[in-house]
Short mmCIF file of C-alpha atoms in Angstrom, two decimals:
data_model
loop_
_atom_site.label_atom_id
_atom_site.label_comp_id
_atom_site.label_asym_id
_atom_site.label_seq_id
_atom_site.Cartn_x
_atom_site.Cartn_y
_atom_site.Cartn_z
CA MET A 1 0.00 0.00 0.00
CA LYS A 2 1.48 3.31 -1.11
CA CYS A 3 1.29 6.24 1.23
CA SER A 4 2.52 9.75 0.69
CA PHE A 5 2.28 12.96 2.64
CA TRP A 6 1.59 15.05 -0.44
CA PRO A 7 -1.77 14.60 -2.19
CA ARG A 8 -1.60 13.11 -5.66
CA PRO A 9 -4.62 14.22 -7.68
CA GLN A 10 -5.93 11.96 -10.40
CA SER A 11 -6.97 14.72 -12.80
CA LEU A 12 -4.51 16.23 -15.25
CA ARG A 13 -5.60 19.73 -14.23
CA GLY A 14 -4.69 19.07 -10.60
CA ARG A 15 -1.30 17.65 -11.51
CA PHE A 16 -0.51 20.62 -13.75
CA THR A 17 -1.54 23.03 -11.01
CA ILE A 18 0.54 21.33 -8.31
CA ALA A 19 3.55 21.15 -10.63
CA ASN A 20 3.27 24.85 -11.49
CA VAL A 21 2.87 25.83 -7.82
CA LEU A 22 5.86 23.73 -6.78
CA PHE A 23 8.05 25.18 -9.52
CA LEU A 24 7.05 28.74 -8.62
CA ALA A 25 7.54 28.06 -4.90
CA ALA A 26 11.05 26.78 -5.57
CA GLY A 27 11.78 29.86 -7.69
CA LEU A 28 10.43 32.20 -5.04
CA VAL A 29 12.51 30.53 -2.33
CA LEU A 30 15.67 30.86 -4.41
CA ALA A 31 14.86 34.47 -5.31
CA ALA A 32 14.10 35.34 -1.67
CA ALA A 33 17.31 33.71 -0.50
CA ALA A 34 19.29 35.62 -3.11
CA SER A 35 17.62 38.97 -2.29
CA ILE A 36 18.07 38.50 1.47
CA ALA A 37 21.71 37.55 1.04
CA ALA A 38 22.30 40.53 -1.24
CA THR A 39 20.52 42.91 1.16
CA TYR A 40 22.51 41.56 4.12
CA MET A 41 25.78 41.97 2.23
CA VAL A 42 24.89 45.55 1.24
CA LEU A 43 23.97 46.52 4.81
CA ILE A 44 27.07 44.86 6.25
CA GLY A 45 29.15 46.64 3.61
CA GLN A 46 27.71 49.99 4.65
CA ILE A 47 28.45 49.26 8.32
CA ASP A 48 32.00 48.21 7.45
CA GLU A 49 32.44 51.45 5.49
CA THR A 50 31.25 53.42 8.53
CA LEU A 51 33.69 51.56 10.77
CA ARG A 52 36.56 52.26 8.40
CA SER A 53 35.64 55.95 8.35
CA GLN A 54 35.75 56.03 12.14
CA SER A 55 39.07 54.19 12.17
CA THR A 56 40.51 56.66 9.65
CA ALA A 57 39.35 59.59 11.78
CA LEU A 58 41.08 58.15 14.88
CA ASP A 59 44.28 57.59 12.90
CA ARG A 60 44.30 61.17 11.65
CA ALA A 61 43.65 62.50 15.19
CA ALA A 62 46.93 60.84 16.36
CA LEU A 63 45.58 60.56 19.91
CA GLY A 64 46.88 58.18 22.56
CA SER A 65 45.04 56.83 25.58
CA ASP A 66 45.92 59.97 27.56
CA GLY A 67 44.60 62.17 24.78
CA LEU A 68 41.29 60.27 24.86
CA ARG A 69 40.98 60.81 28.59
CA GLN A 70 41.73 64.53 28.23
CA LEU A 71 39.14 64.77 25.45
CA CYS A 72 36.62 63.07 27.71
CA THR A 73 37.40 65.48 30.62
CA LEU A 74 37.13 68.53 28.33
CA ALA A 75 33.75 67.32 27.03
CA GLU A 76 32.43 66.91 30.58
CA LEU A 77 33.53 70.46 31.51
CA LEU A 78 31.88 71.90 28.40
CA GLN A 79 28.58 70.05 29.00
CA MET A 80 28.47 70.45 32.76
CA GLY A 81 25.15 71.88 33.90
CA LYS A 82 23.55 71.74 30.44
CA GLY A 83 21.63 68.46 30.96
CA GLY A 84 23.01 66.91 27.79
CA ALA A 85 24.54 63.47 27.43
CA SER A 86 28.23 63.19 28.06
CA VAL A 87 30.76 61.96 25.60
CA ALA A 88 31.10 58.84 27.74
CA ASP A 89 27.41 58.11 27.33
CA ALA A 90 27.83 58.63 23.62
CA PHE A 91 30.68 56.16 23.65
CA GLN A 92 28.42 53.60 25.32
CA GLN A 93 25.59 53.87 22.74
CA ASP A 94 27.49 51.51 20.40
CA LEU A 95 30.57 49.40 21.09
CA PHE A 96 33.66 51.37 22.11
CA ILE A 97 36.35 49.53 24.09
CA VAL A 98 39.86 50.62 24.88
CA LEU A 99 42.33 47.78 25.39
CA ASP A 100 45.59 48.41 27.20
CA ALA A 101 48.89 46.84 26.27
CA GLN A 102 47.93 43.60 28.08
CA GLY A 103 44.67 43.37 26.11
CA ARG A 104 42.48 44.26 29.13
CA PRO A 105 39.63 46.77 28.82
CA ALA A 106 40.46 50.16 30.34
CA THR A 107 38.42 53.22 31.23
CA VAL A 108 38.34 56.15 28.90
CA CYS A 109 37.40 58.95 31.26
CA HIS A 110 38.68 59.87 34.75
CA ASP A 111 36.74 59.48 37.96
CA ASP A 112 34.86 56.52 36.60
CA ALA A 113 32.80 58.74 34.31
CA GLY A 114 33.16 56.04 31.73
CA PRO A 115 33.55 52.85 33.72
CA VAL A 116 34.17 49.54 32.04
CA THR A 117 30.84 47.74 31.87
CA ALA A 118 30.23 44.02 32.12
CA ASP A 119 29.11 44.01 28.48
CA GLN A 120 32.41 45.55 27.43
CA ARG A 121 34.30 42.95 29.42
CA ARG A 122 32.35 40.15 27.72
CA MET A 123 33.04 41.69 24.37
CA ALA A 124 36.74 41.99 25.19
CA ASP A 125 36.78 38.33 26.10
CA ALA A 126 34.91 37.47 22.87
CA LEU A 127 37.59 39.13 20.74
CA SER A 128 39.75 36.24 19.60
CA ASP A 129 42.38 38.23 17.66
CA PRO A 130 42.30 42.00 18.29
CA ALA A 131 45.62 42.41 16.47
CA HIS A 132 44.00 41.12 13.25
CA LEU A 133 41.22 43.65 13.65
CA ALA A 134 43.80 46.38 14.00
CA SER A 135 45.21 45.51 10.57
CA GLY A 136 42.01 46.69 8.88
CA GLY A 137 39.79 43.61 9.12
CA THR A 138 36.23 43.49 10.41
CA SER A 139 34.46 40.79 12.34
CA THR A 140 31.07 39.95 13.82
CA VAL A 141 31.11 39.41 17.57
CA ARG A 142 28.24 38.27 19.79
CA SER A 143 27.78 39.55 23.34
CA GLY A 144 24.84 37.89 25.00
CA MET A 145 21.84 38.43 22.72
CA THR A 146 23.48 41.28 20.82
CA GLU A 147 25.75 41.06 17.80
CA TYR A 148 28.25 43.76 16.78
CA ARG A 149 30.22 44.44 13.68
CA VAL A 150 33.63 45.50 15.09
CA MET A 151 36.92 46.97 13.90
CA ALA A 152 40.06 47.91 15.90
CA THR A 153 42.36 50.94 15.61
CA ARG A 154 45.87 50.99 17.10
CA LEU A 155 46.81 54.31 18.69
CA PRO A 156 50.38 55.67 18.57
CA ASP A 157 51.06 54.50 22.17
CA GLY A 158 50.06 50.92 21.34
CA THR A 159 46.57 51.11 22.83
CA LEU A 160 43.81 49.37 20.84
CA VAL A 161 40.47 51.03 20.43
CA VAL A 162 37.77 48.50 19.45
CA HIS A 163 34.69 50.21 18.05
CA GLY A 164 31.61 48.55 16.54
CA ILE A 165 27.99 48.96 15.52
CA ARG A 166 25.07 46.86 16.66
CA LEU A 167 23.49 44.59 14.02
CA ASN A 168 20.01 44.86 15.51
CA GLY A 169 18.91 47.19 12.70
CA VAL A 170 20.25 44.84 10.08
CA LYS A 171 18.45 41.87 11.58
CA HIS A 172 15.26 43.89 11.88
CA ALA A 173 15.46 44.92 8.23
CA ILE A 174 16.19 41.35 7.12
CA GLY A 175 13.25 40.06 9.20
CA LYS A 176 10.90 42.63 7.69
CA LEU A 177 12.14 41.75 4.21
CA LEU A 178 11.59 38.05 4.91
CA ILE A 179 8.04 38.72 6.12
CA TRP A 180 7.15 40.83 3.08
CA GLU A 181 8.63 38.32 0.66
CA SER A 182 6.83 35.44 2.37
CA ALA A 183 3.51 37.27 2.18
CA ALA A 184 4.10 38.19 -1.46
CA GLY A 185 5.08 34.58 -2.22
CA VAL A 186 1.91 33.21 -0.63
CA VAL A 187 -0.22 35.66 -2.63
CA LEU A 188 1.60 34.80 -5.85
CA LEU A 189 1.24 31.07 -5.23
CA GLY A 190 -2.48 31.49 -4.61
CA LEU A 191 -2.91 33.52 -7.78
CA LEU A 192 -0.86 30.99 -9.74
CA ALA A 193 -2.93 28.06 -8.42
CA THR A 194 -6.18 29.81 -9.36
CA GLY A 195 -4.86 30.84 -12.77
CA SER A 196 -3.44 27.39 -13.46
CA LEU A 197 -6.73 25.68 -12.63
CA THR A 198 -8.65 28.10 -14.84
CA ALA A 199 -6.19 27.87 -17.73
CA ALA A 200 -5.96 24.08 -17.46
CA ARG A 201 -9.75 23.80 -17.47
CA ARG A 202 -9.93 25.96 -20.62
CA ARG A 203 -7.01 24.30 -22.38
CA LEU A 204 -8.04 20.75 -21.52
CA SER A 205 -11.70 21.19 -22.39
CA PRO A 206 -11.07 19.67 -25.87
CA LEU A 207 -9.88 16.48 -24.16
CA GLU A 208 -13.19 16.32 -22.29
CA ASP A 209 -14.98 16.70 -25.62
CA MET A 210 -12.88 13.82 -26.98
CA VAL A 211 -13.91 11.65 -24.01
CA GLU A 212 -17.59 12.51 -24.55
CA THR A 213 -17.27 11.79 -28.27
CA ALA A 214 -15.58 8.44 -27.61
CA SER A 215 -18.32 7.51 -25.12
CA ALA A 216 -21.03 8.46 -27.64
CA ILE A 217 -19.34 6.39 -30.35
CA ALA A 218 -19.03 3.44 -27.96
CA GLU A 219 -22.80 3.69 -27.40
CA GLY A 220 -23.40 3.44 -31.14
CA ASP A 221 -23.42 7.01 -32.42
CA LEU A 222 -20.87 6.52 -35.20
CA SER A 223 -21.60 9.92 -36.75
CA ARG A 224 -20.39 11.80 -33.66
CA ARG A 225 -17.31 13.96 -34.22
CA ILE A 226 -15.02 16.12 -32.09
CA GLY A 227 -15.97 19.78 -32.28
CA ALA A 228 -13.58 22.63 -32.96
CA ALA A 229 -11.58 23.59 -29.86
CA ARG A 230 -12.15 27.20 -28.84
CA HIS A 231 -9.27 27.38 -26.39
CA GLY A 232 -7.07 24.51 -27.58
CA SER A 233 -3.54 24.75 -28.83
CA SER A 234 -2.35 23.82 -32.30
CA GLU A 235 -1.35 20.36 -31.04
CA VAL A 236 -4.88 19.78 -29.72
CA GLU A 237 -6.36 20.94 -33.03
CA GLN A 238 -4.07 18.56 -34.92
CA LEU A 239 -5.10 15.73 -32.61
CA SER A 240 -8.79 16.57 -33.10
CA SER A 241 -8.38 16.62 -36.88
CA ALA A 242 -6.50 13.32 -36.86
CA LEU A 243 -9.11 11.68 -34.62
CA ASN A 244 -11.97 13.00 -36.76
CA ALA A 245 -10.28 11.64 -39.88
CA MET A 246 -9.76 8.28 -38.18
CA LEU A 247 -13.39 8.21 -36.97
CA GLN A 248 -14.59 9.03 -40.48
CA GLN A 249 -12.55 6.16 -41.89
CA ILE A 250 -13.84 3.82 -39.21
CA GLU A 251 -17.45 4.85 -39.87
CA THR A 252 -16.95 4.43 -43.61
CA ALA A 253 -15.33 1.03 -43.12
CA LEU A 254 -18.14 -0.13 -40.81
CA THR A 255 -20.78 1.21 -43.17
CA GLU A 256 -19.13 -0.51 -46.11
CA SER A 257 -18.80 -3.70 -44.08
CA GLU A 258 -22.48 -3.60 -43.12
CA ARG A 259 -23.47 -2.84 -46.71
CA ALA A 260 -21.26 -5.66 -48.00
CA THR A 261 -22.72 -8.04 -45.42
CA ALA A 262 -26.25 -7.03 -46.38
CA GLN A 263 -25.40 -7.45 -50.06
CA LEU A 264 -23.90 -10.85 -49.35
CA ARG A 265 -27.02 -11.97 -47.49
CA GLN A 266 -29.20 -10.65 -50.29
CA PHE A 267 -26.95 -12.29 -52.89
CA LEU A 268 -27.09 -15.65 -51.14
CA ALA A 269 -30.84 -15.40 -50.80
CA ASP A 270 -31.29 -14.39 -54.44
CA ALA A 271 -28.86 -17.00 -55.73
CA SER A 272 -30.56 -19.68 -53.64
CA HIS A 273 -33.93 -18.61 -54.96
CA GLU A 274 -32.72 -18.54 -58.56
CA LEU A 275 -31.18 -21.99 -58.28
CA ARG A 276 -33.97 -23.52 -56.18
CA THR A 277 -36.65 -23.08 -58.86
CA PRO A 278 -34.86 -24.84 -61.76
CA LEU A 279 -33.50 -27.50 -59.41
CA ALA A 280 -37.03 -28.20 -58.17
CA SER A 281 -38.24 -28.51 -61.77
CA VAL A 282 -35.39 -30.85 -62.74
CA ARG A 283 -35.91 -32.95 -59.63
CA GLY A 284 -39.65 -33.20 -60.20
CA TYR A 285 -39.33 -34.26 -63.82
CA LEU A 286 -36.63 -36.82 -62.97
CA GLN A 287 -38.79 -38.33 -60.22
CA LEU A 288 -41.70 -38.65 -62.64
CA TYR A 289 -39.38 -40.19 -65.22
CA GLU A 290 -37.94 -42.71 -62.73
CA LYS A 291 -41.39 -43.81 -61.59
CA GLY A 292 -42.57 -44.32 -65.19
CA MET A 293 -45.43 -41.89 -64.80
CA LEU A 294 -44.77 -40.11 -68.11
CA ASP A 295 -46.16 -41.02 -71.49
CA PRO A 296 -43.72 -41.10 -74.44
CA ASP A 297 -44.85 -37.65 -75.55
CA GLU A 298 -44.64 -36.22 -72.03
CA ARG A 299 -41.26 -37.91 -71.59
CA ASP A 300 -39.75 -35.96 -74.49
CA ARG A 301 -41.24 -32.71 -73.17
CA ALA A 302 -39.88 -33.45 -69.69
CA LEU A 303 -36.39 -34.08 -71.01
CA GLY A 304 -36.59 -30.82 -72.94
CA ARG A 305 -37.59 -28.95 -69.77
CA VAL A 306 -34.78 -30.60 -67.81
CA SER A 307 -32.31 -29.55 -70.50
CA ALA A 308 -33.66 -25.97 -70.53
CA GLU A 309 -33.48 -25.65 -66.75
CA ALA A 310 -29.96 -27.11 -66.72
CA LEU A 311 -28.95 -24.58 -69.38
CA ARG A 312 -30.50 -21.81 -67.32
CA MET A 313 -28.56 -22.90 -64.21
CA SER A 314 -25.37 -23.17 -66.24
CA ARG A 315 -25.85 -19.65 -67.59
CA LEU A 316 -26.54 -18.36 -64.06
CA VAL A 317 -23.39 -20.01 -62.69
CA ASP A 318 -21.31 -18.62 -65.57
CA GLU A 319 -22.59 -15.10 -64.88
CA LEU A 320 -21.87 -15.43 -61.16
CA LEU A 321 -18.35 -16.62 -61.90
CA ALA A 322 -17.83 -13.70 -64.28
CA LEU A 323 -18.96 -11.24 -61.59
CA ALA A 324 -16.70 -12.89 -59.01
CA ARG A 325 -13.71 -12.57 -61.32
CA LEU A 326 -14.47 -8.93 -62.07
CA GLU A 327 -14.81 -8.11 -58.37
CA ASP A 328 -11.24 -9.32 -57.86
CA ARG A 329 -10.23 -6.51 -60.28
CA PRO A 330 -8.18 -8.65 -62.66
CA ALA A 331 -5.56 -7.11 -64.92
CA LEU A 332 -7.56 -6.94 -68.15
CA PRO A 333 -5.62 -6.71 -71.44
CA HIS A 334 -5.61 -3.10 -72.57
CA CYS A 335 -5.32 -3.02 -76.32
CA PRO A 336 -7.09 -0.97 -78.99
CA VAL A 337 -10.53 -2.41 -79.71
CA ASP A 338 -12.65 -1.30 -82.66
CA LEU A 339 -15.78 -0.50 -80.68
CA ALA A 340 -17.58 0.60 -83.86
CA ALA A 341 -17.20 -2.91 -85.28
CA LEU A 342 -18.55 -4.46 -82.06
CA VAL A 343 -21.54 -2.14 -82.09
CA GLY A 344 -22.16 -2.89 -85.77
CA ASP A 345 -22.11 -6.65 -85.15
CA ALA A 346 -24.48 -6.41 -82.20
CA ALA A 347 -26.84 -4.12 -84.14
CA ALA A 348 -26.84 -6.56 -87.05
CA ASP A 349 -27.74 -9.43 -84.68
CA LEU A 350 -30.60 -7.38 -83.22
CA ALA A 351 -31.87 -6.46 -86.68
CA ALA A 352 -31.84 -10.14 -87.68
CA GLN A 353 -33.95 -11.07 -84.64
CA GLN A 354 -36.33 -8.09 -84.90
CA PRO A 355 -36.32 -6.84 -88.49
CA GLU A 356 -39.36 -4.68 -87.81
CA ARG A 357 -37.58 -2.51 -85.22
CA PRO A 358 -36.46 0.96 -86.49
CA LEU A 359 -32.72 1.12 -85.80
CA THR A 360 -30.55 4.23 -86.21
CA LEU A 361 -26.74 4.25 -85.97
CA LEU A 362 -24.97 7.54 -85.31
CA PRO A 363 -22.79 8.62 -86.94
CA ALA A 364 -23.68 6.90 -90.19
CA GLY A 365 -20.24 5.32 -90.48
CA VAL A 366 -20.55 3.29 -87.27
CA GLY A 367 -20.17 -0.34 -88.16
CA GLY A 368 -18.71 0.59 -91.51
CA ALA A 369 -15.46 2.16 -92.52
CA ALA A 370 -15.15 4.66 -89.68
CA ALA A 371 -13.42 3.04 -86.70
CA VAL A 372 -13.82 4.27 -83.13
CA ARG A 373 -11.24 2.58 -80.97
CA ALA A 374 -11.48 2.08 -77.20
CA LEU A 375 -8.73 0.78 -74.93
CA GLY A 376 -9.70 -2.46 -73.26
CA ASP A 377 -10.59 -6.14 -73.60
CA GLU A 378 -12.53 -7.09 -76.72
CA ALA A 379 -14.42 -10.00 -75.13
CA GLY A 380 -15.52 -7.89 -72.16
CA LEU A 381 -16.62 -4.97 -74.34
CA ARG A 382 -18.50 -7.31 -76.66
CA GLN A 383 -20.34 -8.67 -73.61
CA VAL A 384 -21.23 -5.13 -72.51
CA VAL A 385 -22.74 -4.22 -75.89
CA GLY A 386 -24.49 -7.59 -76.13
CA ASN A 387 -26.10 -7.29 -72.68
CA LEU A 388 -27.32 -3.74 -73.35
CA LEU A 389 -28.90 -4.65 -76.69
CA GLY A 390 -30.23 -7.87 -75.17
CA ASN A 391 -32.16 -5.80 -72.62
CA VAL A 392 -33.61 -3.73 -75.45
CA LEU A 393 -34.60 -6.94 -77.25
CA VAL A 394 -36.36 -8.36 -74.20
CA HIS A 395 -37.85 -5.38 -72.38
CA THR A 396 -39.08 -3.09 -75.19
CA PRO A 397 -41.70 -3.62 -77.89
CA ALA A 398 -40.38 -5.02 -81.15
CA ASP A 399 -41.55 -1.99 -83.13
CA SER A 400 -40.14 0.73 -80.80
CA PRO A 401 -37.29 2.78 -82.31
CA LEU A 402 -33.72 2.33 -81.11
CA THR A 403 -30.83 4.77 -81.52
CA ILE A 404 -27.19 3.80 -81.07
CA GLU A 405 -24.61 6.61 -80.99
CA LEU A 406 -20.86 6.18 -80.71
CA VAL A 407 -18.73 9.34 -80.46
CA ARG A 408 -15.35 10.37 -79.18
CA GLU A 409 -15.27 13.11 -76.53
CA GLY A 410 -11.81 14.25 -75.57
CA GLY A 411 -9.88 11.24 -74.34
CA ASP A 412 -12.99 9.04 -73.97
CA VAL A 413 -15.31 7.04 -76.18
CA VAL A 414 -19.01 7.45 -75.36
CA LEU A 415 -21.62 4.85 -76.32
CA ARG A 416 -25.28 5.91 -76.04
CA ILE A 417 -28.08 3.41 -76.50
CA ALA A 418 -31.51 5.10 -76.41
CA ASP A 419 -34.72 3.09 -76.75
CA SER A 420 -38.33 4.29 -76.89
CA GLY A 421 -39.71 1.66 -74.53
CA PRO A 422 -41.77 2.04 -71.36
CA GLY A 423 -38.85 3.41 -69.33
CA MET A 424 -38.31 2.83 -65.63
CA ALA A 425 -39.39 4.41 -62.38
CA ALA A 426 -36.79 6.26 -60.29
CA ASP A 427 -36.71 3.53 -57.63
CA ASP A 428 -36.15 0.82 -60.23
CA ALA A 429 -33.49 2.87 -62.02
CA ALA A 430 -31.58 3.26 -58.74
CA ARG A 431 -31.45 -0.53 -58.35
CA VAL A 432 -30.89 -1.53 -61.95
CA PHE A 433 -27.25 -2.45 -61.33
CA ASP A 434 -28.05 -4.61 -58.28
CA ARG A 435 -27.61 -8.32 -58.67
CA PHE A 436 -30.74 -10.37 -59.40
CA PHE A 437 -32.80 -7.22 -59.77
CA ARG A 438 -35.57 -7.43 -62.35
CA ALA A 439 -37.97 -4.59 -63.00
CA ALA A 440 -40.61 -7.16 -64.08
CA PRO A 441 -40.10 -10.28 -61.89
CA ASP A 442 -43.23 -11.92 -63.34
CA ARG A 443 -41.48 -12.08 -66.76
CA ALA A 444 -38.38 -13.85 -65.43
CA ARG A 445 -39.57 -17.23 -66.61
CA GLU A 446 -40.43 -15.83 -70.02
CA THR A 447 -37.14 -14.00 -70.59
CA GLY A 448 -34.95 -16.54 -68.84
CA GLY A 449 -32.81 -13.79 -67.32
CA ALA A 450 -31.51 -13.87 -63.73
CA GLY A 451 -31.09 -10.10 -63.31
CA LEU A 452 -27.29 -10.14 -63.60
CA GLY A 453 -26.88 -8.53 -67.04
CA MET A 454 -26.59 -4.89 -65.89
CA SER A 455 -24.42 -5.91 -62.93
CA ILE A 456 -21.99 -7.50 -65.38
CA VAL A 457 -22.10 -4.38 -67.59
CA GLN A 458 -21.21 -2.14 -64.66
CA ALA A 459 -18.45 -4.45 -63.41
CA VAL A 460 -16.83 -4.72 -66.88
CA VAL A 461 -16.99 -0.97 -67.50
CA HIS A 462 -15.48 -0.19 -64.10
CA ALA A 463 -12.76 -2.76 -64.72
CA HIS A 464 -11.87 -0.77 -67.87
CA GLY A 465 -11.70 2.47 -65.85
CA GLY A 466 -14.94 3.79 -67.36
CA SER A 467 -18.41 4.68 -66.11
CA VAL A 468 -22.01 3.79 -66.92
CA ASP A 469 -25.20 5.64 -65.99
CA LEU A 470 -28.85 5.80 -66.97
CA ASP A 471 -31.31 8.47 -68.05
CA THR A 472 -34.87 7.24 -67.85
CA ALA A 473 -38.40 7.98 -66.73
CA PRO A 474 -41.74 6.19 -67.14
CA THR A 475 -43.08 6.38 -70.74
CA ARG A 476 -39.91 8.25 -71.80
CA GLY A 477 -37.69 5.34 -72.69
CA LEU A 478 -34.24 4.47 -71.39
CA THR A 479 -30.85 5.88 -72.41
CA VAL A 480 -27.65 4.16 -71.29
CA HIS A 481 -24.39 6.17 -71.35
CA VAL A 482 -21.18 4.13 -71.37
CA ARG A 483 -17.90 6.06 -71.17
CA LEU A 484 -14.63 4.22 -71.87
CA PRO A 485 -11.03 5.37 -72.29
CA ALA A 486 -10.18 5.91 -75.94
CA ALA A 487 -7.18 4.36 -77.62
CA ALA A 488 -4.49 6.59 -79.06
CA PRO A 489 -5.02 7.37 -82.77
#
C-alpha cells in the first residue's frame, strides 16, 4: 500500500496546477534567498564602510590613551550643567572599548565617568584576535543576545580602540524583508494556483470533448465527431483533426462492411432462390421419369424442360463466376478495340432477330469504314454491348425505335443506346445495377434472365476504368451512357 504525505490528484488539471505551484515556490525561495543575502551583504558593507571611516578619523587625530581621557574630561567640563549626554554616554551607545597593552579593557574617562561595563568585558573576552582587527579587518562578535560588527584601531602609544555597531537594525530589516517576501510569495502562489486551474480547465476542455465523443461512439453514435476547440492549442487541433479523420474512416469502413454483409445476405438469398426453382423442376421431372409416370410424348417434353433448366442454371453459374472474377479486379488486357465494329455486329444481330424494329446508328459510319477505338478487352466490351442490346430486345416492344450513338469526346469514347420503350421508375433505375434485380419479376420465366446482365455491364466498364449511368423515366424510354477510355489514334 502506497502512502505519501503530499496529495496526488488523479486529474490532469490538478497535476498541472501542483507542478506549477511547486516550480514557482522553488523559484520564489531561491529568489528570496538571493535577495536577502544581497541585502545583508549591502547593509554589512555599509556598516563596514562606517567603521573604516571612524578608524581613519582616529588615525588622523593621532591621539593616545591619555589624549582620549583629556578629550573626555574637556567634554564633561563643556557640558556640565547643560543636561546633555556626556561623551562617555555617547561612547556607550554603540561598542567602544579601549584595550591596554595587556589586552584588558580600560576606562576612557577619569573618575569613573566612563567605567568599564560588564558588556564591554564580555566583548573583550569574545575578541579572539584584536591584532588582526587592527590591521584593517572586520568581524562579527556576539555579546549575549546582541551582535556587533567591530573593527580595531591601534593608537600611537600601542593602545587598541575597538569600536563597533550593533546589528540589531540589520536583523530587523532582514526580518521585515523576509516577512514581506513570504507574504508576497503566498499571494503569488495562490494567484498561480487559481490561474493554473482556470487555464488548465480551458485548455483541456477539448480532451473532455474527446472523451464525450468516444463515449457516444461506444454507445453506437458513429456519426459523432469532435468539435472545434475554442481554447485549444495547435497540437490539440491537430489531434482533433487526426481523430476525426480516423473516426470518419472507421465509420466508412463499418458502413461498407455492413453494406457488404447485407449485399452478401441478399446475394445468397437471391442466388438460392434462382437456383432452387430450376432445381425443383429438374428434380420433379426426374422423379416422374424414374417412376414411369410419363407417357412417351410427355417424356420428351420433360427431357426438354430438364435440358432448358440445366442450361439456365449453367448460364446463371457462368454469370456469377464472371462477376466474381471482375470483383477481384483482374488485370484486363488493354489493347485498342474497334468498338464501332462491335456495335455494328451487335446491331446486325438485333436487326436479324427483330427486323421490324427501327434502328438508327450515329454517326452513319458506325459499323462501316469509320473506326472508333477504345482501350480495353474485346471479349468484355463485346459482352457489354451484347447485354445492353439484349435488354432492349427483351424489355421493349419489337416496333419501338432504337438509336445507337458512338462518339469520341476528348480522351474518352461514349456509347449511347436510347430506346423508346416504357422506361423505368426512379426507384427501379436506382437498383438496376443490383444483382438479381428485375424490373418485371413476373417475366423472369419468359425471358430466362436472372437479373445479372446490368451488374456485369457495370463491373466490366469499371474494370476498364470507365463509367455507366442511366437516363430514364416512365413512358420516356431508357438511355444508357457508357464512357470508356479511348485508344491513341
